[in-house]
Tab-separated table of C-alpha atoms and ligand atoms in Angstrom:
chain	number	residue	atom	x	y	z
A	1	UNK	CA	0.000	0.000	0.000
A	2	UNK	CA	1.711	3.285	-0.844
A	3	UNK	CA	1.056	6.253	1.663
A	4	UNK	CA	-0.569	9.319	0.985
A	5	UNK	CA	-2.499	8.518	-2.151
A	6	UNK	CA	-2.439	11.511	-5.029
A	7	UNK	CA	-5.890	12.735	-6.095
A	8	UNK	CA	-8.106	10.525	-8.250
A	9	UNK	CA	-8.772	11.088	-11.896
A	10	UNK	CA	-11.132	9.235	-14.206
A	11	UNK	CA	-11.110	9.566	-17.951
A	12	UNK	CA	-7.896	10.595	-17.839
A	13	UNK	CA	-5.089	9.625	-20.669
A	14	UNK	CA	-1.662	9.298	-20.382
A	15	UNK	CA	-0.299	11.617	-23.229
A	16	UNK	CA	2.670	10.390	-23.311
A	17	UNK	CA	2.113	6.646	-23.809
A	18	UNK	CA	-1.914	6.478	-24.994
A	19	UNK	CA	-2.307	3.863	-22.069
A	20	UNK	CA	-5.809	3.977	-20.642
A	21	UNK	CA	-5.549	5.929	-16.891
A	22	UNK	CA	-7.942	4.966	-14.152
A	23	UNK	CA	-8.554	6.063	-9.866
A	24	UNK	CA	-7.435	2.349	-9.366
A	25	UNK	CA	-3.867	2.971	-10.883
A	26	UNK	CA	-1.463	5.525	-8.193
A	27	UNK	CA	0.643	7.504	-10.600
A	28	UNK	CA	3.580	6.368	-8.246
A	29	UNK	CA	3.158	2.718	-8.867
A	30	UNK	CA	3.836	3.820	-12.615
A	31	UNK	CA	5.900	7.460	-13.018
A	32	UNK	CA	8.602	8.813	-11.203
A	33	UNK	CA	7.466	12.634	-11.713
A	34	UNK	CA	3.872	13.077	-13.835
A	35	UNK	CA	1.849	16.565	-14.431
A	36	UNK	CA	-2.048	16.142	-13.342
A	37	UNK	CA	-4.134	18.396	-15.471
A	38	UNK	CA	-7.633	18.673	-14.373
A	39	UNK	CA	-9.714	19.479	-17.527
A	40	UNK	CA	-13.062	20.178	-15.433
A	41	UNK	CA	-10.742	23.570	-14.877
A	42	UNK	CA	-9.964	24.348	-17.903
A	43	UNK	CA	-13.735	23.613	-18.325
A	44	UNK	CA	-14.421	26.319	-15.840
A	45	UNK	CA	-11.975	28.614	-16.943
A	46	UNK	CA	-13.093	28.826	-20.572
A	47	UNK	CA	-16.824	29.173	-19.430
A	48	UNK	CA	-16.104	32.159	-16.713
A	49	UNK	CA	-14.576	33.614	-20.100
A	50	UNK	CA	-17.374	33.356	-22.073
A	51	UNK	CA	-19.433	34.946	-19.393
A	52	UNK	CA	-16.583	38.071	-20.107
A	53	UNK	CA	-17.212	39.140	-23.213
A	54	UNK	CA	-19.297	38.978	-25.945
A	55	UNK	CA	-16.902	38.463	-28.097
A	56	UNK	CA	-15.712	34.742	-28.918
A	57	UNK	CA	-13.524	33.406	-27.222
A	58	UNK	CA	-10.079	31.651	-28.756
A	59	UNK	CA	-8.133	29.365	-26.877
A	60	UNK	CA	-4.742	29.643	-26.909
A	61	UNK	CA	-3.256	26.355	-26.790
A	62	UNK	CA	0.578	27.033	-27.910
A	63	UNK	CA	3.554	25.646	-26.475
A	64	UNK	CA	1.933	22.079	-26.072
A	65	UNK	CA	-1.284	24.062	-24.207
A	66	UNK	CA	1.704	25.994	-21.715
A	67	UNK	CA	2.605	22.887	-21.097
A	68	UNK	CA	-0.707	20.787	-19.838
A	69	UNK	CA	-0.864	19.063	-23.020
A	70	UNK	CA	-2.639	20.517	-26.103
A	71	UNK	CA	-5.482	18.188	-27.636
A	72	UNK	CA	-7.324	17.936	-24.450
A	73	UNK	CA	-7.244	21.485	-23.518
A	74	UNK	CA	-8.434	22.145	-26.821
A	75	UNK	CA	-11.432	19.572	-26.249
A	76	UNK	CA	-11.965	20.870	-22.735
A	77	UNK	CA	-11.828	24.725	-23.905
A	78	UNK	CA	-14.247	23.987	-26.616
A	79	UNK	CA	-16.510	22.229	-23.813
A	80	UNK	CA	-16.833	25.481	-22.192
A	81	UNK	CA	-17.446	27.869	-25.197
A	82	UNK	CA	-14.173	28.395	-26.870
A	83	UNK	CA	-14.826	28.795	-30.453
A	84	UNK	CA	-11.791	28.820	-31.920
A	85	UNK	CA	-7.797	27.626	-31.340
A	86	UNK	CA	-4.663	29.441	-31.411
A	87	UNK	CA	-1.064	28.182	-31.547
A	88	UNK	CA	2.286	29.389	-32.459
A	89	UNK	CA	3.550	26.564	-35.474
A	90	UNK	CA	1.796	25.276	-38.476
A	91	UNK	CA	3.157	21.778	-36.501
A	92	UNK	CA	0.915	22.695	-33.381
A	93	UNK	CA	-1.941	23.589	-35.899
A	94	UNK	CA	-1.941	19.807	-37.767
A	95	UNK	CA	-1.327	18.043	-34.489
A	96	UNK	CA	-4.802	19.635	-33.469
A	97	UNK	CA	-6.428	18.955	-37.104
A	98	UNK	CA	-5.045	14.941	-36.638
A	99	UNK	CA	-6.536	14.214	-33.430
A	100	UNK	CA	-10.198	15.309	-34.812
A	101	UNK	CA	-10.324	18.827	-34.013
A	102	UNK	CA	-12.615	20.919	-36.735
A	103	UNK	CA	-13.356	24.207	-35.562
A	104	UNK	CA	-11.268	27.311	-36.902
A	105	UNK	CA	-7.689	27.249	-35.975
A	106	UNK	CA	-5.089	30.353	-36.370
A	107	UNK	CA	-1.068	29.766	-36.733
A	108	UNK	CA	-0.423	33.475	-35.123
A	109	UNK	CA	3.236	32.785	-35.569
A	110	UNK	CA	5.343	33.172	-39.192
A	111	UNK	CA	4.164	29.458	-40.932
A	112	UNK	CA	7.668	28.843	-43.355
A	113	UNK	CA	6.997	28.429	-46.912
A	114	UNK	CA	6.728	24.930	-46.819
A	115	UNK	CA	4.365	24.586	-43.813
A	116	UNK	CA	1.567	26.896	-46.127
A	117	UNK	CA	0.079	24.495	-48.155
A	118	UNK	CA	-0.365	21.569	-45.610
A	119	UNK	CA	-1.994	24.445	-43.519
A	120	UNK	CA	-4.341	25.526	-46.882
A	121	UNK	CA	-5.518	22.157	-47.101
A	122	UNK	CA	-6.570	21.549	-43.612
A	123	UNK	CA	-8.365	24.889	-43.543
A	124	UNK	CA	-6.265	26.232	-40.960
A	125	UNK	CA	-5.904	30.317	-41.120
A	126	UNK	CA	-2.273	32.039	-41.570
A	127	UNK	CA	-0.748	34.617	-40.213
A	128	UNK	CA	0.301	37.366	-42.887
A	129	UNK	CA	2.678	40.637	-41.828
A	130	UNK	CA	3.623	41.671	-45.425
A	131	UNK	CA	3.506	41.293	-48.916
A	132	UNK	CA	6.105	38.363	-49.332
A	133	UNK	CA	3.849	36.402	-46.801
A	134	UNK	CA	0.789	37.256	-49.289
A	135	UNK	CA	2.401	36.296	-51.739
A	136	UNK	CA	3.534	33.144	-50.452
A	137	UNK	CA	-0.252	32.255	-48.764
A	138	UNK	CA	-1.896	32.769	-52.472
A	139	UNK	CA	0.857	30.716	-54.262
A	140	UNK	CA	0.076	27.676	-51.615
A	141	UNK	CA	-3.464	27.977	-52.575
A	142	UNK	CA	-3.042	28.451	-56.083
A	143	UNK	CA	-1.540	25.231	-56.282
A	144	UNK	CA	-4.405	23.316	-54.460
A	145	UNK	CA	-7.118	25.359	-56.457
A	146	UNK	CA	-8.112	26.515	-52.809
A	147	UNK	CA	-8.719	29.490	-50.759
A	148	UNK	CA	-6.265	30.393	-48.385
A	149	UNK	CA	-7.955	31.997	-45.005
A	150	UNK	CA	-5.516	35.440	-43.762
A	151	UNK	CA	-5.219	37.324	-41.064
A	152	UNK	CA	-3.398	40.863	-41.126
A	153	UNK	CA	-0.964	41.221	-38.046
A	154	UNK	CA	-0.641	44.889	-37.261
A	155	UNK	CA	2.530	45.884	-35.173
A	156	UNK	CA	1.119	48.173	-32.924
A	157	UNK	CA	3.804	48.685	-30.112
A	158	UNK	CA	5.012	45.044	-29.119
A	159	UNK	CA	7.876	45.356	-32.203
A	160	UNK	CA	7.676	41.465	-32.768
A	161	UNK	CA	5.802	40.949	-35.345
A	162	UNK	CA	3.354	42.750	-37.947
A	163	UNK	CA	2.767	44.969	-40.473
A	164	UNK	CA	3.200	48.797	-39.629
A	165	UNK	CA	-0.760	50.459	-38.896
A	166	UNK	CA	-0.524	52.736	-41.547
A	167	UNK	CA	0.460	50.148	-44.240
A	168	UNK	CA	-3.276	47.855	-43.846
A	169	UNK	CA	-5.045	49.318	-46.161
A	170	UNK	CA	-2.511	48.816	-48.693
A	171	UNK	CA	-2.079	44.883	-47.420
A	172	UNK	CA	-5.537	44.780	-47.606
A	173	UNK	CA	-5.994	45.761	-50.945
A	174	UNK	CA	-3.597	43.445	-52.019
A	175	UNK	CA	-5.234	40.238	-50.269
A	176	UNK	CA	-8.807	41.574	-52.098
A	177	UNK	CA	-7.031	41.978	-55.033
A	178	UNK	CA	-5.820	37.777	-55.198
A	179	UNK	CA	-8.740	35.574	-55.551
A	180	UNK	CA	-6.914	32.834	-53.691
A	181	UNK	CA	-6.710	34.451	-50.321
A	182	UNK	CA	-9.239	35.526	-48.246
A	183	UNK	CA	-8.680	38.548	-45.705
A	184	UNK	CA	-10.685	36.471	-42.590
A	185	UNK	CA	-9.166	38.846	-39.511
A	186	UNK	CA	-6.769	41.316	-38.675
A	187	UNK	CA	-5.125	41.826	-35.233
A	188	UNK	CA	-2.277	43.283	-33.096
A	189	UNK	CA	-0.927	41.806	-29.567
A	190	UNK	CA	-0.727	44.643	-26.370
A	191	UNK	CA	3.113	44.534	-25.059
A	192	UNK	CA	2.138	45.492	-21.287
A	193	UNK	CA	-1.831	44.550	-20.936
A	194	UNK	CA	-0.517	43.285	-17.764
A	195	UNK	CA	0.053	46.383	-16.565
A	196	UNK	CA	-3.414	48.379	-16.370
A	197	UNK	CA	-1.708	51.744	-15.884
A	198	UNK	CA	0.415	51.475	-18.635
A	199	UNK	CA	-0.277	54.308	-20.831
A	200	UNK	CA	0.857	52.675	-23.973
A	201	UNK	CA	-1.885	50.263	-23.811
A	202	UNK	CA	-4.495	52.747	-24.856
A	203	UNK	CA	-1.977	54.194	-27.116
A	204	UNK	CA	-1.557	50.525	-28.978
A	205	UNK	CA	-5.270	50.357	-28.819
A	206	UNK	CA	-5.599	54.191	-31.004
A	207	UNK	CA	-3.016	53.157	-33.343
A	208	UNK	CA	-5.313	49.578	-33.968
A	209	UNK	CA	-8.422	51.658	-34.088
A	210	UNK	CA	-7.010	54.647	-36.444
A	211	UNK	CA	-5.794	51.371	-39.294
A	212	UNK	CA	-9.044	49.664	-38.373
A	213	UNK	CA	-11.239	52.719	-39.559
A	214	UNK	CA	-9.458	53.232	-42.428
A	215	UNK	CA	-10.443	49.692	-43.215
A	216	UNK	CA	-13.716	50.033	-43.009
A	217	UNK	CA	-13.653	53.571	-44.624
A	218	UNK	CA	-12.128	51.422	-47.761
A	219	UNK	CA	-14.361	48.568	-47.412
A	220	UNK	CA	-12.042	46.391	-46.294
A	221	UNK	CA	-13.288	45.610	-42.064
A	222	UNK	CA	-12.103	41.716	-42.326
A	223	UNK	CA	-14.680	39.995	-39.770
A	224	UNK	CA	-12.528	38.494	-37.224
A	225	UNK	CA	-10.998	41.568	-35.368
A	226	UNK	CA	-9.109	40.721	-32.225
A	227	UNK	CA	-6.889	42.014	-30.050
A	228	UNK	CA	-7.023	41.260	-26.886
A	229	UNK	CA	-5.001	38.589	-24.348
A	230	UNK	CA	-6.062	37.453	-21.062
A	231	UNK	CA	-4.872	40.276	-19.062
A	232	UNK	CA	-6.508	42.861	-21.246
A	233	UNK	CA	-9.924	40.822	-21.099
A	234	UNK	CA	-10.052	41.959	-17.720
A	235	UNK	CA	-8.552	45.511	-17.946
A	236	UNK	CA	-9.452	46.772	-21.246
A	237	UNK	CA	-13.100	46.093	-22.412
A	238	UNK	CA	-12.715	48.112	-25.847
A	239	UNK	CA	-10.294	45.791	-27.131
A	240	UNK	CA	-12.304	43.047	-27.303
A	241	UNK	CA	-13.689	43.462	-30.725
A	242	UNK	CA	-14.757	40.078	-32.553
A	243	UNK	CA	-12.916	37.928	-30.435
A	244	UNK	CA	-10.670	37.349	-27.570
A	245	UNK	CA	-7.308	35.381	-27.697
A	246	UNK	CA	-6.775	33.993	-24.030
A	247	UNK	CA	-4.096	31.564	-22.927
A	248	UNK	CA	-2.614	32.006	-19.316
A	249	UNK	CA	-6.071	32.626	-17.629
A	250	UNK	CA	-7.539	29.608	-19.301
A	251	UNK	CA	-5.230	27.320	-17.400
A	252	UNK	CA	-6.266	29.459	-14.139
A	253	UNK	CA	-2.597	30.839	-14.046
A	254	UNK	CA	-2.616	34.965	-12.746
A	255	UNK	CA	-2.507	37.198	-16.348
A	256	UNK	CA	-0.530	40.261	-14.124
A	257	UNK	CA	0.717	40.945	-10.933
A	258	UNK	CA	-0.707	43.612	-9.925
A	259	UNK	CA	-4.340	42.525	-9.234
A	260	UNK	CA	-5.741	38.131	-9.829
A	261	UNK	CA	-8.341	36.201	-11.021
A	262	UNK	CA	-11.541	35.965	-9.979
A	263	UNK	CA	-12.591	32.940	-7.647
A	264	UNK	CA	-14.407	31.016	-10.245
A	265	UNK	CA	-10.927	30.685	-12.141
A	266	UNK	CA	-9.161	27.212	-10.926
A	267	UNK	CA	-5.492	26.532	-11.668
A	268	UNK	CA	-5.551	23.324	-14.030
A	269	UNK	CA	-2.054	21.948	-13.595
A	270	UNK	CA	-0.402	20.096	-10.647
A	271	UNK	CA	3.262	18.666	-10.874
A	272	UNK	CA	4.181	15.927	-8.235
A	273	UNK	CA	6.617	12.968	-7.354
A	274	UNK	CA	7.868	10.646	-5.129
A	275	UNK	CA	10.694	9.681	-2.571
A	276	UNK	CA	12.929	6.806	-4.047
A	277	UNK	CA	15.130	6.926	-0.995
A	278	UNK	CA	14.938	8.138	2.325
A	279	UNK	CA	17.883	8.573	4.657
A	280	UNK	CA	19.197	9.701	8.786
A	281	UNK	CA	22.436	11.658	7.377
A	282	UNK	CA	25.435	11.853	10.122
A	283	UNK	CA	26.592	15.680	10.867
A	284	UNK	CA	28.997	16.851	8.346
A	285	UNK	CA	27.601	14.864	5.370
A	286	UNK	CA	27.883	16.637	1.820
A	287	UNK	CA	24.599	16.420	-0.117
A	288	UNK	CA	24.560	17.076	-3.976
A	289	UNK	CA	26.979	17.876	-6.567
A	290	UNK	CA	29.867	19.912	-5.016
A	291	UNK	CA	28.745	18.638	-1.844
A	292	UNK	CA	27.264	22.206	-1.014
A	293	UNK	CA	24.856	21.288	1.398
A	294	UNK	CA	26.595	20.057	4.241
A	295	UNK	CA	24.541	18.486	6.789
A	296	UNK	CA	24.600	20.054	10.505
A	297	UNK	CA	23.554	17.573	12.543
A	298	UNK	CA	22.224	13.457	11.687
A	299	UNK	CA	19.717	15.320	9.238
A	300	UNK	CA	16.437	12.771	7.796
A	301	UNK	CA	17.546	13.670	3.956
A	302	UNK	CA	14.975	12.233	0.940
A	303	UNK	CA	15.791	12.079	-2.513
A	304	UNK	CA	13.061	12.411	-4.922
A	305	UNK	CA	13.075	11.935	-9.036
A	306	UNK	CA	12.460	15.387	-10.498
A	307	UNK	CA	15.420	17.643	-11.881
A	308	UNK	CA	16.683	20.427	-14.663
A	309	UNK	CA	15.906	17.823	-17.516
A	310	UNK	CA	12.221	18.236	-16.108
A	311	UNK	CA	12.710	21.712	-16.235
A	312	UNK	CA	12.779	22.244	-12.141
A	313	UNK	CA	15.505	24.666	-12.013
A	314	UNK	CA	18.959	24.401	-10.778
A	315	UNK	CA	18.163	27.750	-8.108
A	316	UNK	CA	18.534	27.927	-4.612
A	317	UNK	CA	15.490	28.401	-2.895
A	318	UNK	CA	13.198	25.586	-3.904
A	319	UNK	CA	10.452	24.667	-1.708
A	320	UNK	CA	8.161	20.991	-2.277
A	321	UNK	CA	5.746	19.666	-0.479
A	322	UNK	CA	5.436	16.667	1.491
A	323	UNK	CA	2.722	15.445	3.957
A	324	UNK	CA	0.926	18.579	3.394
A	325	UNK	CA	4.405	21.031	5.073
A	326	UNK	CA	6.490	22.994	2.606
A	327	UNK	CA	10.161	21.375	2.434
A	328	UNK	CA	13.356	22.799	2.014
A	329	UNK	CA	14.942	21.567	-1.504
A	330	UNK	CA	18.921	21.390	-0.367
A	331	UNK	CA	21.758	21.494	-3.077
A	332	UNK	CA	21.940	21.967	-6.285
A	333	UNK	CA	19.369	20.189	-8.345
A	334	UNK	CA	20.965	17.030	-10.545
A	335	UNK	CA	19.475	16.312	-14.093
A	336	UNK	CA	17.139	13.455	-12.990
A	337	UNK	CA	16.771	13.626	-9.335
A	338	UNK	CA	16.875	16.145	-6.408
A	339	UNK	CA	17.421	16.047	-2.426
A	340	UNK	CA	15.129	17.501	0.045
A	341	UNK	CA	15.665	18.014	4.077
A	342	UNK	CA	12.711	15.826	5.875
A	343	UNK	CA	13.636	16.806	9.448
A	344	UNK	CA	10.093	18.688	9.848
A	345	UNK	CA	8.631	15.118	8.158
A	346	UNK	CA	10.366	12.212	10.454
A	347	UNK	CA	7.432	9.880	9.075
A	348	UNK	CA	8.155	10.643	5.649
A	349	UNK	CA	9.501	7.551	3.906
A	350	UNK	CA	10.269	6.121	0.422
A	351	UNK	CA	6.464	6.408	-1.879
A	352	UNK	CA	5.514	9.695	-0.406
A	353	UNK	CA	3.777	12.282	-2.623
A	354	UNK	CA	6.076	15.456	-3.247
A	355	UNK	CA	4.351	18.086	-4.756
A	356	UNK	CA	6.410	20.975	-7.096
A	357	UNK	CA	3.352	22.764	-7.681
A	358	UNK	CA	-0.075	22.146	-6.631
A	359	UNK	CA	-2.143	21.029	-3.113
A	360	UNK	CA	-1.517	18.495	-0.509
A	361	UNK	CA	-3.655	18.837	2.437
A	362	UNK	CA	-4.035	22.150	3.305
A	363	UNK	CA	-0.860	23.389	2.082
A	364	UNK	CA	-0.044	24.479	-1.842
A	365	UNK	CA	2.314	26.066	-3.565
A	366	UNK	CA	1.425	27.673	-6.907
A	367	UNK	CA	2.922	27.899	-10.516
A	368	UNK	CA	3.263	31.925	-9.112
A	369	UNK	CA	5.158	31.349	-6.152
A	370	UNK	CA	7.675	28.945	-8.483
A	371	UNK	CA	8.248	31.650	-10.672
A	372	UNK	CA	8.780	34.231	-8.018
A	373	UNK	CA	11.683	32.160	-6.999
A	374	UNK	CA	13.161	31.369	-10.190
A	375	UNK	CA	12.801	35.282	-11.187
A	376	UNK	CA	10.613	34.519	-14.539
A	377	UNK	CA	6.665	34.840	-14.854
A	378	UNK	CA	4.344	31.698	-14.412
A	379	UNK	CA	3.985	31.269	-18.451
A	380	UNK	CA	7.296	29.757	-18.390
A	381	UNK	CA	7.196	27.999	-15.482
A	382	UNK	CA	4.458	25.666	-16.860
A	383	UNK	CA	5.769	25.587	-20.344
A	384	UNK	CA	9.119	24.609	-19.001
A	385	UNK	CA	7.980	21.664	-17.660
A	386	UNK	CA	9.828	18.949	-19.750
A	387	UNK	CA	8.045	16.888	-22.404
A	388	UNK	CA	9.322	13.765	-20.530
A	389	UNK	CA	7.135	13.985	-17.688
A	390	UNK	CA	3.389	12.620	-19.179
A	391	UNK	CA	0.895	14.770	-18.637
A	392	UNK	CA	-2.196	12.635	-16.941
A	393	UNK	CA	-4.557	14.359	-17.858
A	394	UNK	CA	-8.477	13.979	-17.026
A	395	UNK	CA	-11.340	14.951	-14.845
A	396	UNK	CA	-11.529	14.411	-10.823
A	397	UNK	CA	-13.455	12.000	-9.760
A	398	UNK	CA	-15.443	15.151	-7.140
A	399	UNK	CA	-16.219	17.167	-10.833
A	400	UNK	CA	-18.289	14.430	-12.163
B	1	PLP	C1	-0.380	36.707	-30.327
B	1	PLP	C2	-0.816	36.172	-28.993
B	1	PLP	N1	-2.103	36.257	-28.651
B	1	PLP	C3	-2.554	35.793	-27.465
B	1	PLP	C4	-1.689	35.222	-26.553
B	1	PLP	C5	-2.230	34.738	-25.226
B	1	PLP	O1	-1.699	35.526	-24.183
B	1	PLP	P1	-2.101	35.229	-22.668
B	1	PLP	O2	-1.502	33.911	-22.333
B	1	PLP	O3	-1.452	36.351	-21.910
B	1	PLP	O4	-3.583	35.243	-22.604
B	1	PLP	C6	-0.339	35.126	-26.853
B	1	PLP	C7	0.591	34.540	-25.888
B	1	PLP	O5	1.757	34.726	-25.829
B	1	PLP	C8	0.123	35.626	-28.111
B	1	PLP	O6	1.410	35.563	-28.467
């Protein structure tokens, strides 16, 4: 019987390996480290959204969903109202297209020459900045006798990507002029909507507006207008135009830090382990590579199987949690495994539940507080997590 049993999930699927996931199988019988996504929260999530706006809402499911697996965020998004899908590559595009998914998809990233016509044929929309990219999108069509679906990228402020305001109408023009490409949306992407008092924001959001009535001045207003990210669905209602393009708050991870999410929003993603090996540690015992933790006194040291090729960072200052305390991480992390100091814990023994982010008992420790430590933002602490540890993803047995 292994202690401390991790929460139960039906329906779940085990991304990594297809195999059929049940509440009679403990993830620790099976995984050394495993993600638990909870798709009744993206569920939630997408619905709370929809209750936003009236705009529709597109999830964004890039970067292999920010890490809690793509397909069935998609399928859970679209449960709660999403109407459309958004990723970076034409490769995250066809992996949606191959596992069934039908409603409209956007590549918002450049798709390489190459990618176009696979993209053209599955009736997935393109992302077009210039006139090379225009030209490209109606040769790919041209040679499948199709219709290639555009949007316009407008480089308001972020200086990433797009076309300059003042050059749509040209671009425009040009799409209306081809018969094989179709002008479907156009959009820009805010550089600070996490910050509400940023000034710029409303000056990005003029800039859109000024090309956007020159569009419809020319007869050119594509029908797909959209602007606006999860942090700028809460803090600036004009920009929500046609549609809404929300990733971070779908997953229930905080868009800004400088105000959070309602209570209705529910993080989705939990990352957890086990001890392999517990151990009573004489005084002056060196733990880790460069033995740079040096134990005190006899010390209760565990050893549990996450590291930097999981993408848990290699930073002092990690905290896990096991039987429901928060636990000193000591040493440097290794590339498989990592040490923690039990002391607090003296039942704690090999088959416990560590948790890296997520809930055990009363305690939890969110994707937030991780990135606080390691200095970054919460987007890349959940994308970072490494494509080795399978994603089990499903809903709780309590949601159903
Ligand atoms: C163009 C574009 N739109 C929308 C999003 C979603 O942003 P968020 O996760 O802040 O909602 C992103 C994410 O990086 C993006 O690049």
């Amino acid at each position: 019987m292994l202690p401390q049993r991790t929460s139960d999930y039906t329906h779940a699927i085990d991304i990594q390996t297809s195999a059929p996931y049940t509440s009679a199988v403990d993830p620790r019988s099976k995984h050394a480290t495993w993600v638990e996504v909870d798709l009744a929260a993206i569920e939630g999530n997408a619905r709370a959204l929809v209750a936003l706006t009236n705009a529709r809402l597109m999830a964004v499911v890039k970067a292999n969903g920010y890490g809690h697996g793509a397909v069935e965020t998609a399928r859970a998004a679209a449960r709660g109202g999403a109407a459309w899908f958004g990723v970076a590559r034409p490769e995250e595009a066809l992996e949606l297209r191959d596992s069934g998914i039908e409603d409209p998809i956007l590549v918002l990233g450049p798709a390489p020459g190459d990618s176009l016509e696979p993209l053209v044929a599955r009736e997935i929309s393109i992302t077009v900045c210039n006139s090379d990219h225009i030209a490209s999108a109606a040769r790919a069509a041209q040679s499948l006798d199709s219709t290639a679906k555009v949007h316009l990228k407008l480089d308001t402020g972020m200086s990433r990507l797009g076309a300059a305001p003042s050059e749509a109408a040209s671009l425009a023009r040009r799409i209306g002029d081809s018969d094989s490409i179709s002008l479907e949306g156009v959009f820009t992407h805010f550089a600070r909507a996490d910050e509400p008092e940023a000034p710029t924001n409303r000056e990005q959001l003029r800039r859109f507006d000024d090309a956007l009535s020159q569009l419809v001045a020319d007869s050119l207003r594509p029908p797909m207008v959209h602007a606006a990210n999860s942090a700028a669905v809460f803090t600036l209602k004009d920009a929500h135009f046609d549609m809404v393009r929300v990733g971070i708050a779908l997953y229930g991870l905080q868009p800004s830090k400088e105000w959070s999410l309602p209570g209705e929003f529910q993080p989705a993603l939990q990352w957890k382990s086990q001890l392999t090996r517990v151990r009573e540690l004489p005084a002056g015992t060196g733990v880790s590579y460069g033995q740079d933790y040096v134990t005190e006194n006899e010390e209760r040291i565990g050893t549990f199987s996450v590291g930097y090729g999981d993408g848990f960072r290699r930073t002092k200052g990690n905290q896990v949690l096991v039987a429901g305390k928060p636990v000193p991480v000591i040493g440097p992390v290794c590339m498989d495994l990592s040490m923690v100091q039990l002391d607090s814990i003296p039942e704690a023994e090999v088959g416990y539940e560590v948790v890296l982010i997520g809930n055990q008992g009363k305690a939890a420790i969110s994707a937030e507080q991780v990135a606080e430590r390691w200095g970054t933002i919460n987007y890349e602490v959940t994308c970072g997590i490494g494509l080795r540890v399978p994603r089990l993803v499903g809903y709780p047995d309590s949601s159903r």
